[in-house]
Amino acid sequence: MDVLGLTTEDCGAAIALWAEAGLTRPWNDPAADFQRALQGATSVVLGTKRDGVLVGTVMVGFDGHRGWVYYLVVAEAHQRTGIGSELMSAAEGWLRHAGAPKIQLMVRNEKLPAMKFYERNGYEESDVKVLARWLER
Ligand SMILES: CC(C)(COP(=O)(O)OP(=O)(O)OC[C@H]1O[C@@H](n2cnc3c(N)ncnc32)[C@H](O)[C@@H]1OP(=O)(O)O)[C@@H](O)C(=O)NCCC(=O)NCCS
């Protein structure tokens, strides 16, 4: 399976997948998220296609300390065929190459079913609370 770096042309298809899976939020502009990741020197949106159609994405970034993963999604019709695991493996490879020693991600409480997937892929829950503050408002 080919996992490739996505381009601006893939933005609409990626956002459609994110919206279908309930990953978008009214307070996040997904197109701006996509473009920021493409423009960043240490970030990327990876994806995979079947018959030319985008069926999975993962956004990856290295902040100089840790690698982070966002917007992991596989189109429902293609789930449980190993694509999610391949995308995470590609994210890990990209981060290793970028020099990140560790990969982290956040799982919304409503997405707890995804925990089984992450555990199956070798991820463990960390004993941390995540704090946030908007810088643009
Ligand atoms: C989470 C997600 C990306 C997994 O993608 P996927 O391609 O279906 O995952 P894989 O086929 O690689 O699954 C590997 C293993 O993870 C586990 N797993 C995957 N999805 C699971 C689920 N919904 N429930 C329980 N275990 C699951 C299984 O052990 C699976 O192996 P198996 O199919 O042989 O039993 C996909 O379900 C998805 O897009 N969900 C909606 C969006 C989402 O929640 N994203 C994560 C936000 S943090």
PDB file of N, CA and C in Angstrom, residues 1 10 27 37 51 55-56 64 72 75 77 80 83 95 100 106 133:
ATOM      1  N   MET A   1       0.850  -1.201   0.000  1.00  0.00           N
ATOM      2  CA  MET A   1       0.000   0.000   0.000  1.00  0.00           C
ATOM      3  C   MET A   1       0.882   1.245   0.000  1.00  0.00           C
ATOM      4  N   ASP A  10      -5.747  17.493  -2.651  1.00  0.00           N
ATOM      5  CA  ASP A  10      -6.425  16.457  -1.859  1.00  0.00           C
ATOM      6  C   ASP A  10      -7.233  17.043  -0.699  1.00  0.00           C
ATOM      7  N   TRP A  27     -15.117  24.947  15.744  1.00  0.00           N
ATOM      8  CA  TRP A  27     -14.121  25.965  16.081  1.00  0.00           C
ATOM      9  C   TRP A  27     -12.782  25.744  15.362  1.00  0.00           C
ATOM     10  N   ALA A  37      -0.556  22.524   7.831  1.00  0.00           N
ATOM     11  CA  ALA A  37       0.290  21.323   7.908  1.00  0.00           C
ATOM     12  C   ALA A  37       1.142  21.184   6.652  1.00  0.00           C
ATOM     13  N   ASP A  51      -7.934   3.135  -6.179  1.00  0.00           N
ATOM     14  CA  ASP A  51      -8.500   3.516  -7.470  1.00  0.00           C
ATOM     15  C   ASP A  51      -8.609   5.042  -7.581  1.00  0.00           C
ATOM     16  N   VAL A  55      -8.745   7.299   0.723  1.00  0.00           N
ATOM     17  CA  VAL A  55      -9.500   6.473   1.682  1.00  0.00           C
ATOM     18  C   VAL A  55      -8.937   6.574   3.100  1.00  0.00           C
ATOM     19  N   GLY A  56      -7.821   7.287   3.264  1.00  0.00           N
ATOM     20  CA  GLY A  56      -7.287   7.408   4.620  1.00  0.00           C
ATOM     21  C   GLY A  56      -6.294   8.542   4.711  1.00  0.00           C
ATOM     22  N   GLY A  64       9.851  19.604  17.587  1.00  0.00           N
ATOM     23  CA  GLY A  64      11.212  19.783  18.081  1.00  0.00           C
ATOM     24  C   GLY A  64      11.471  18.974  19.329  1.00  0.00           C
ATOM     25  N   LEU A  72      -6.287  11.172  12.074  1.00  0.00           N
ATOM     26  CA  LEU A  72      -6.180   9.805  11.553  1.00  0.00           C
ATOM     27  C   LEU A  72      -7.578   9.330  11.207  1.00  0.00           C
ATOM     28  N   ALA A  75     -11.760   5.643   5.644  1.00  0.00           N
ATOM     29  CA  ALA A  75     -13.149   5.621   5.170  1.00  0.00           C
ATOM     30  C   ALA A  75     -13.834   4.358   5.696  1.00  0.00           C
ATOM     31  N   ALA A  77     -15.936   2.211   4.721  1.00  0.00           N
ATOM     32  CA  ALA A  77     -15.987   0.996   3.884  1.00  0.00           C
ATOM     33  C   ALA A  77     -14.652   0.265   3.831  1.00  0.00           C
ATOM     34  N   ARG A  80     -10.891  -1.792   9.100  1.00  0.00           N
ATOM     35  CA  ARG A  80     -10.543  -3.155   9.511  1.00  0.00           C
ATOM     36  C   ARG A  80      -9.884  -3.952   8.390  1.00  0.00           C
ATOM     37  N   ILE A  83      -5.521  -0.512   6.956  1.00  0.00           N
ATOM     38  CA  ILE A  83      -5.084   0.801   6.443  1.00  0.00           C
ATOM     39  C   ILE A  83      -4.684   1.737   7.585  1.00  0.00           C
ATOM     40  N   LEU A  95       8.249  10.499  11.250  1.00  0.00           N
ATOM     41  CA  LEU A  95       8.744  11.177  12.460  1.00  0.00           C
ATOM     42  C   LEU A  95      10.150  10.706  12.830  1.00  0.00           C
ATOM     43  N   ALA A 100      12.328  12.754  15.564  1.00  0.00           N
ATOM     44  CA  ALA A 100      11.493  12.742  16.780  1.00  0.00           C
ATOM     45  C   ALA A 100      11.718  11.437  17.553  1.00  0.00           C
ATOM     46  N   MET A 106      -3.666  12.649  20.883  1.00  0.00           N
ATOM     47  CA  MET A 106      -4.793  12.858  21.799  1.00  0.00           C
ATOM     48  C   MET A 106      -6.025  12.179  21.218  1.00  0.00           C
ATOM     49  N   ARG A 133      -5.183  26.658  25.454  1.00  0.00           N
ATOM     50  CA  ARG A 133      -5.609  28.065  25.447  1.00  0.00           C
ATOM     51  C   ARG A 133      -5.501  28.576  24.018  1.00  0.00           C
TER      52      ARG A 133
END
